PDB file of C-alpha atoms in Angstrom:
ATOM      1  CA  UNK G1484     156.037  92.323  68.553  1.00 46.00           C
ATOM      2  CA  UNK G1485     154.954  89.692  70.939  1.00 44.00           C
ATOM      3  CA  UNK G1486     154.963  92.201  73.743  1.00 46.00           C
ATOM      4  CA  UNK G1487     152.818  94.629  71.788  1.00 44.00           C
ATOM      5  CA  UNK G1488     150.412  91.901  70.889  1.00 46.00           C
ATOM      6  CA  UNK G1489     150.073  90.819  74.458  1.00 46.00           C
ATOM      7  CA  UNK G1490     149.555  94.394  75.614  1.00 43.00           C
ATOM      8  CA  UNK G1491     146.736  94.948  73.167  1.00 47.00           C
ATOM      9  CA  UNK G1492     144.938  91.808  74.300  1.00 44.00           C
ATOM     10  CA  UNK G1493     144.906  92.746  77.957  1.00 49.00           C
ATOM     11  CA  UNK G1494     142.349  95.588  77.658  1.00 49.00           C
ATOM     12  CA  UNK G1495     140.083  93.295  75.715  1.00 48.00           C
ATOM     13  CA  UNK G1496     140.050  90.725  78.511  1.00 49.00           C
ATOM     14  CA  UNK G1497     139.482  93.395  81.106  1.00 48.00           C
ATOM     15  CA  UNK G1498     136.620  94.833  79.152  1.00 47.00           C
ATOM     16  CA  UNK G1499     134.980  91.451  78.806  1.00 46.00           C
ATOM     17  CA  UNK G1500     135.409  90.633  82.471  1.00 46.00           C
ATOM     18  CA  UNK G1501     134.007  93.994  83.515  1.00 49.00           C
ATOM     19  CA  UNK G1502     130.859  93.461  81.436  1.00 48.00           C
ATOM     20  CA  UNK G1503     129.709  90.342  83.348  1.00 48.00           C
ATOM     21  CA  UNK G1504     129.211  91.940  86.737  1.00 49.00           C
ATOM     22  CA  UNK G1505     126.973  94.556  85.170  1.00 48.00           C
ATOM     23  CA  UNK G1506     124.695  91.874  83.775  1.00 49.00           C
ATOM     24  CA  UNK G1507     124.732  89.933  87.034  1.00 49.00           C
ATOM     25  CA  UNK G1508     123.979  93.005  89.147  1.00 47.00           C
ATOM     26  CA  UNK G1509     120.936  93.812  87.006  1.00 47.00           C
ATOM     27  CA  UNK G1510     119.140  90.531  87.838  1.00 47.00           C
ATOM     28  CA  UNK G1511     118.620  91.050  91.601  1.00 50.00           C
ATOM     29  CA  UNK G1512     117.243  94.546  91.065  1.00 51.00           C
ATOM     30  CA  UNK G1513     114.357  93.212  88.987  1.00 52.00           C
ATOM     31  CA  UNK G1514     113.252  90.364  91.327  1.00 62.00           C
ATOM     32  CA  UNK G1515     112.346  92.445  94.431  1.00 62.00           C
ATOM     33  CA  UNK G1516     110.332  94.834  92.306  1.00 63.00           C
ATOM     34  CA  UNK G1517     108.485  92.021  90.585  1.00 64.00           C
ATOM     35  CA  UNK G1518     107.834  90.284  93.930  1.00 64.00           C
ATOM     36  CA  UNK G1519     106.574  93.512  95.447  1.00 63.00           C
ATOM     37  CA  UNK G1520     104.197  94.025  92.528  1.00 64.00           C
ATOM     38  CA  UNK G1521     102.928  90.474  92.839  1.00 64.00           C
ATOM     39  CA  UNK G1522     102.417  90.903  96.575  1.00 65.00           C
ATOM     40  CA  UNK G1523     100.509  94.122  96.027  1.00 64.00           C
ATOM     41  CA  UNK G1524      98.288  92.493  93.439  1.00 61.00           C
ATOM     42  CA  UNK G1525      97.596  89.505  95.718  1.00 62.00           C
ATOM     43  CA  UNK G1526      96.833  91.790  98.681  1.00 59.00           C
ATOM     44  CA  UNK G1527      94.458  93.825  96.532  1.00 56.00           C
ATOM     45  CA  UNK G1528      92.703  90.648  95.394  1.00 58.00           C
ATOM     46  CA  UNK G1529      92.434  89.488  99.000  1.00 55.00           C
ATOM     47  CA  UNK G1530      90.896  92.795  99.983  1.00 50.00           C
ATOM     48  CA  UNK G1531      88.365  92.404  97.196  1.00 55.00           C
ATOM     49  CA  UNK G1532      87.450  88.823  98.163  1.00 56.00           C
ATOM     50  CA  UNK G1533      87.451  89.064 101.971  1.00 69.00           C
ATOM     51  CA  UNK G1534      84.338  91.294 102.386  1.00 73.00           C
ATOM     52  CA  UNK G1535      82.264  88.918 100.267  1.00 75.00           C
ATOM     53  CA  UNK G1536      83.572  85.954 102.203  1.00 75.00           C
ATOM     54  CA  UNK G1537      82.785  87.645 105.514  1.00 77.00           C
ATOM     55  CA  UNK G1538      79.246  88.448 104.390  1.00 80.00           C
ATOM     56  CA  UNK G1539      78.694  84.856 103.387  1.00 81.00           C
ATOM     57  CA  UNK G1540      79.990  83.592 106.707  1.00 83.00           C
ATOM     58  CA  UNK G1541      77.746  86.013 108.614  1.00 86.00           C
ATOM     59  CA  UNK G1542      74.719  85.048 106.526  1.00 86.00           C
ATOM     60  CA  UNK G1543      75.385  81.353 107.076  1.00 87.00           C
ATOM     61  CA  UNK G1544      75.818  81.882 110.831  1.00 88.00           C
ATOM     62  CA  UNK G1545      72.556  83.830 111.058  1.00 85.00           C
ATOM     63  CA  UNK G1546      70.720  81.146 109.092  1.00 87.00           C
ATOM     64  CA  UNK G1547      72.046  78.415 111.383  1.00 90.00           C
ATOM     65  CA  UNK G1548      71.124  80.478 114.454  1.00 84.00           C
ATOM     66  CA  UNK G1549      67.597  81.000 113.150  1.00 84.00           C
ATOM     67  CA  UNK G1550      67.134  77.273 112.501  1.00 86.00           C
ATOM     68  CA  UNK G1551      68.424  76.370 115.964  1.00 89.00           C
ATOM     69  CA  UNK G1552      66.171  78.917 117.696  1.00 87.00           C
ATOM     70  CA  UNK G1553      63.161  77.718 115.696  1.00 82.00           C
ATOM     71  CA  UNK G1554      63.820  74.106 116.651  1.00 81.00           C
ATOM     72  CA  UNK G1555      64.255  75.041 120.312  1.00 84.00           C
ATOM     73  CA  UNK G1556      60.981  76.986 120.414  1.00 72.00           C
ATOM     74  CA  UNK G1557      59.186  74.168 118.626  1.00 67.00           C
ATOM     75  CA  UNK G1558      60.493  71.639 121.147  1.00 69.00           C
ATOM     76  CA  UNK G1559      59.476  73.909 124.039  1.00 68.00           C
ATOM     77  CA  UNK G1560      55.984  74.350 122.620  1.00 58.00           C
ATOM     78  CA  UNK G1561      55.503  70.599 122.202  1.00 60.00           C
ATOM     79  CA  UNK G1562      56.768  69.975 125.726  1.00 59.00           C
ATOM     80  CA  UNK G1563      54.497  72.624 127.222  1.00 56.00           C
ATOM     81  CA  UNK G1564      51.556  71.353 125.223  1.00 52.00           C
ATOM     82  CA  UNK G1565      51.988  67.805 126.435  1.00 51.00           C
ATOM     83  CA  UNK G1566      52.636  68.989 129.998  1.00 49.00           C
ATOM     84  CA  UNK G1567      49.722  71.418 129.782  1.00 44.00           C
ATOM     85  CA  UNK G1568      51.681  74.432 130.924  1.00 42.00           C
ATOM     86  CA  UNK G1569      50.044  76.271 128.040  1.00 42.00           C
ATOM     87  CA  UNK G1570      46.783  78.179 128.721  1.00 42.00           C
ATOM     88  CA  UNK G1571      43.809  76.033 129.724  1.00 43.00           C
ATOM     89  CA  UNK G1572      41.871  77.042 126.597  1.00 39.00           C
ATOM     90  CA  UNK G1573      44.438  75.234 124.410  1.00 39.00           C
ATOM     91  CA  UNK G1574      42.812  71.838 124.637  1.00 44.00           C
ATOM     92  CA  UNK G1575      43.320  68.841 122.463  1.00 44.00           C
ATOM     93  CA  UNK G1576      44.518  65.276 122.340  1.00 47.00           C
ATOM     94  CA  UNK G1577      47.896  64.750 123.903  1.00 53.00           C
ATOM     95  CA  UNK G1578      49.315  61.686 125.589  1.00 58.00           C
ATOM     96  CA  UNK G1579      46.714  59.048 126.424  1.00 81.00           C
ATOM     97  CA  UNK G1580      43.709  61.315 127.055  1.00 90.00           C
ATOM     98  CA  UNK G1581      40.419  61.537 125.130  1.00 90.00           C
ATOM     99  CA  UNK G1582      39.784  64.419 122.762  1.00 89.00           C
ATOM    100  CA  UNK G1583      39.295  67.809 124.463  1.00 90.00           C
ATOM    101  CA  UNK G1584      40.909  66.547 127.669  1.00 94.00           C
ATOM    102  CA  UNK G1585      44.141  68.007 129.015  1.00 92.00           C
ATOM    103  CA  UNK G1586      47.064  65.692 129.700  1.00 92.00           C
ATOM    104  CA  UNK G1587      49.410  66.612 132.546  1.00 90.00           C
ATOM    105  CA  UNK G1588      51.783  64.205 134.281  1.00 88.00           C
ATOM    106  CA  UNK G1589      49.850  60.969 133.821  1.00 89.00           C
ATOM    107  CA  UNK G1590      46.461  62.557 134.478  1.00 93.00           C
ATOM    108  CA  UNK G1591      43.656  63.785 132.227  1.00 95.00           C
ATOM    109  CA  UNK G1592      41.634  66.899 133.066  1.00 95.00           C
ATOM    110  CA  UNK G1593      38.495  68.386 131.588  1.00 96.00           C
ATOM    111  CA  UNK G1594      37.205  71.890 132.374  1.00 95.00           C
ATOM    112  CA  UNK G1595      33.449  71.995 131.840  1.00 95.00           C
ATOM    113  CA  UNK G1596      31.896  75.391 131.152  1.00 93.00           C
ATOM    114  CA  UNK G1597      28.350  74.293 131.911  1.00 95.00           C
ATOM    115  CA  UNK G1598      27.067  75.199 135.366  1.00 96.00           C
ATOM    116  CA  UNK G1599      25.709  72.517 137.675  1.00 97.00           C
ATOM    117  CA  UNK G1600      25.358  71.954 141.398  1.00 97.00           C
ATOM    118  CA  UNK G1601      27.839  69.714 143.172  1.00 97.00           C
ATOM    119  CA  UNK G1602      25.824  66.466 142.874  1.00 97.00           C
ATOM    120  CA  UNK G1603      25.116  67.059 139.185  1.00 97.00           C
ATOM    121  CA  UNK G1604      28.773  67.805 138.554  1.00 97.00           C
ATOM    122  CA  UNK G1605      29.806  64.616 140.311  1.00 97.00           C
ATOM    123  CA  UNK G1606      27.330  62.592 138.224  1.00 97.00           C
ATOM    124  CA  UNK G1607      28.643  64.169 135.017  1.00 97.00           C
ATOM    125  CA  UNK G1608      32.204  63.156 135.880  1.00 97.00           C
ATOM    126  CA  UNK G1609      31.137  59.616 136.808  1.00 97.00           C
ATOM    127  CA  UNK G1610      29.404  59.233 133.449  1.00 96.00           C
ATOM    128  CA  UNK G1611      32.783  59.788 131.802  1.00 94.00           C
ATOM    129  CA  UNK G1612      34.676  57.346 134.034  1.00 94.00           C
ATOM    130  CA  UNK G1613      36.233  60.176 136.017  1.00 96.00           C
ATOM    131  CA  UNK G1614      35.804  62.037 139.296  1.00 97.00           C
ATOM    132  CA  UNK G1615      35.760  65.648 140.399  1.00 97.00           C
ATOM    133  CA  UNK G1616      39.113  67.353 140.768  1.00 96.00           C
ATOM    134  CA  UNK G1617      41.369  66.139 143.555  1.00 95.00           C
ATOM    135  CA  UNK G1618      44.536  67.931 144.631  1.00 92.00           C
ATOM    136  CA  UNK G1619      47.216  65.528 145.775  1.00 88.00           C
ATOM    137  CA  UNK G1620      50.504  67.270 144.875  1.00 88.00           C
ATOM    138  CA  UNK G1621      51.491  70.873 144.199  1.00 88.00           C
ATOM    139  CA  UNK G1622      54.368  69.717 142.030  1.00 86.00           C
ATOM    140  CA  UNK G1623      52.440  67.167 139.972  1.00 83.00           C
ATOM    141  CA  UNK G1624      49.488  69.521 139.449  1.00 90.00           C
ATOM    142  CA  UNK G1625      51.410  72.745 139.098  1.00 89.00           C
ATOM    143  CA  UNK G1626      49.438  73.896 136.043  1.00 88.00           C
ATOM    144  CA  UNK G1627      46.293  74.312 138.193  1.00 90.00           C
ATOM    145  CA  UNK G1628      47.725  77.503 139.663  1.00 84.00           C
ATOM    146  CA  UNK G1629      46.768  79.121 136.329  1.00 82.00           C
ATOM    147  CA  UNK G1630      43.063  78.622 137.015  1.00 87.00           C
ATOM    148  CA  UNK G1631      41.329  81.993 137.460  1.00 84.00           C
ATOM    149  CA  UNK G1632      37.651  81.075 138.002  1.00 89.00           C
ATOM    150  CA  UNK G1633      35.847  78.834 140.491  1.00 93.00           C
ATOM    151  CA  UNK G1634      35.138  75.174 139.705  1.00 96.00           C
ATOM    152  CA  UNK G1635      33.554  72.394 141.707  1.00 97.00           C
ATOM    153  CA  UNK G1636      36.066  69.904 143.067  1.00 96.00           C
ATOM    154  CA  UNK G1637      35.683  66.567 144.786  1.00 96.00           C
ATOM    155  CA  UNK G1638      35.961  67.917 148.314  1.00 95.00           C
ATOM    156  CA  UNK G1639      33.114  67.803 150.847  1.00 95.00           C
ATOM    157  CA  UNK G1640      32.796  68.417 154.582  1.00 93.00           C
ATOM    158  CA  UNK G1641      31.582  65.547 156.724  1.00 90.00           C
ATOM    159  CA  UNK G1642      28.690  66.063 159.135  1.00 85.00           C
ATOM    160  CA  UNK G1643      30.224  63.902 161.839  1.00 81.00           C
ATOM    161  CA  UNK G1644      33.287  65.925 162.810  1.00 82.00           C
ATOM    162  CA  UNK G1645      33.399  68.685 160.208  1.00 85.00           C
ATOM    163  CA  UNK G1646      36.558  67.383 158.534  1.00 90.00           C
ATOM    164  CA  UNK G1647      37.082  67.709 154.784  1.00 93.00           C
ATOM    165  CA  UNK G1648      37.287  64.575 152.696  1.00 94.00           C
ATOM    166  CA  UNK G1649      37.768  63.700 149.056  1.00 95.00           C
ATOM    167  CA  UNK G1650      35.369  61.580 147.038  1.00 93.00           C
ATOM    168  CA  UNK G1651      37.515  58.504 147.558  1.00 91.00           C
ATOM    169  CA  UNK G1652      37.165  58.867 151.346  1.00 91.00           C
ATOM    170  CA  UNK G1653      40.688  60.148 152.032  1.00 93.00           C
ATOM    171  CA  UNK G1654      41.055  63.058 154.454  1.00 92.00           C
ATOM    172  CA  UNK G1655      42.347  66.426 153.253  1.00 91.00           C
ATOM    173  CA  UNK G1656      45.913  67.116 154.385  1.00 88.00           C
ATOM    174  CA  UNK G1657      47.360  70.556 154.997  1.00 82.00           C
ATOM    175  CA  UNK G1658      49.995  70.209 152.278  1.00 85.00           C
ATOM    176  CA  UNK G1659      47.397  69.555 149.562  1.00 88.00           C
ATOM    177  CA  UNK G1660      45.571  72.887 149.614  1.00 89.00           C
ATOM    178  CA  UNK G1661      44.152  75.539 151.916  1.00 89.00           C
ATOM    179  CA  UNK G1662      40.395  75.773 152.609  1.00 90.00           C
ATOM    180  CA  UNK G1663      39.140  79.363 152.836  1.00 91.00           C
ATOM    181  CA  UNK G1664      35.803  79.949 154.594  1.00 87.00           C
ATOM    182  CA  UNK G1665      33.748  82.135 152.249  1.00 83.00           C
ATOM    183  CA  UNK G1666      30.129  80.971 152.498  1.00 77.00           C
ATOM    184  CA  UNK G1667      28.267  78.495 154.655  1.00 82.00           C
ATOM    185  CA  UNK G1668      28.315  75.168 152.864  1.00 88.00           C
ATOM    186  CA  UNK G1669      29.737  71.673 152.954  1.00 93.00           C
ATOM    187  CA  UNK G1670      31.170  71.666 149.403  1.00 96.00           C
ATOM    188  CA  UNK G1671      34.205  73.410 147.979  1.00 95.00           C
ATOM    189  CA  UNK G1672      35.207  75.077 144.736  1.00 96.00           C
ATOM    190  CA  UNK G1673      38.762  75.362 143.479  1.00 95.00           C
ATOM    191  CA  UNK G1674      39.984  78.905 142.861  1.00 90.00           C
ATOM    192  CA  UNK G1675      43.697  79.289 142.169  1.00 86.00           C
ATOM    193  CA  UNK G1676      47.089  78.866 143.836  1.00 88.00           C
ATOM    194  CA  UNK G1677      45.889  75.658 145.521  1.00 90.00           C
ATOM    195  CA  UNK G1678      43.091  77.266 147.507  1.00 91.00           C
ATOM    196  CA  UNK G1679      39.598  75.874 148.030  1.00 92.00           C
ATOM    197  CA  UNK G1680      36.625  78.058 148.941  1.00 94.00           C
ATOM    198  CA  UNK G1681      33.579  76.828 150.822  1.00 94.00           C
ATOM    199  CA  UNK G1682      30.345  76.884 148.834  1.00 94.00           C
ATOM    200  CA  UNK G1683      26.747  75.786 149.187  1.00 95.00           C
ATOM    201  CA  UNK G1684      26.408  72.437 147.406  1.00 95.00           C
ATOM    202  CA  UNK G1685      23.243  73.584 145.627  1.00 96.00           C
ATOM    203  CA  UNK G1686      24.972  76.551 143.971  1.00 96.00           C
ATOM    204  CA  UNK G1687      25.618  76.485 140.233  1.00 96.00           C
ATOM    205  CA  UNK G1688      29.264  76.372 139.213  1.00 96.00           C
ATOM    206  CA  UNK G1689      31.466  75.025 136.501  1.00 96.00           C
ATOM    207  CA  UNK G1690      33.443  71.924 137.400  1.00 97.00           C
ATOM    208  CA  UNK G1691      36.641  69.999 136.673  1.00 96.00           C
ATOM    209  CA  UNK G1692      36.784  66.266 136.065  1.00 97.00           C
ATOM    210  CA  UNK G1693      39.966  64.224 136.194  1.00 96.00           C
ATOM    211  CA  UNK G1694      41.089  60.637 135.657  1.00 95.00           C
ATOM    212  CA  UNK G1695      44.271  58.676 135.183  1.00 92.00           C
ATOM    213  CA  UNK G1696      45.751  58.597 131.697  1.00 91.00           C
ATOM    214  CA  UNK G1697      45.472  55.227 129.982  1.00 82.00           C
TER     215      UNK G1697
END
């Protein structure tokens, strides 16, 4: 009877031991599927979020670029205004010059539209503690190349030897400007590109006054 009893118990043990692997083998099959589903959901969410994030980044970059460009142009405009590389008609107070005078590299300039002869123009400049235009450096007076009309300048021809001199008595040098013989006269008007044109001193022309900035 003991042998029969032991024989009957053996299938029961085998059946119990065979059931465990089935339960254990079922667990790994569920985890990869669940992980795959989670990964798919996360990738879908990323796809939904990334376009909005990209648009925000692009918008922010464009806004920053616009602000930077605006600041650069503003700085350039202020620099040109104070250096008077803007058109001559844009006059105002800048640096240490009076109102309606143009400041450019430590000098003040005024373009008068009224027409006078050379002596009258000189007197007008003297009344404002200034003198007629003098060219002394192409680099320091570079903005004068923008001048398109003729203006009296402080350059006259001496009767003694026919040389050209400035109001302060200094002699004209070749590197200051070129004198072009246009009409018979001992005075000169400034044209453009650092060229002076001979003119009769009694002729009526506009004029340019200049003085050192305070």
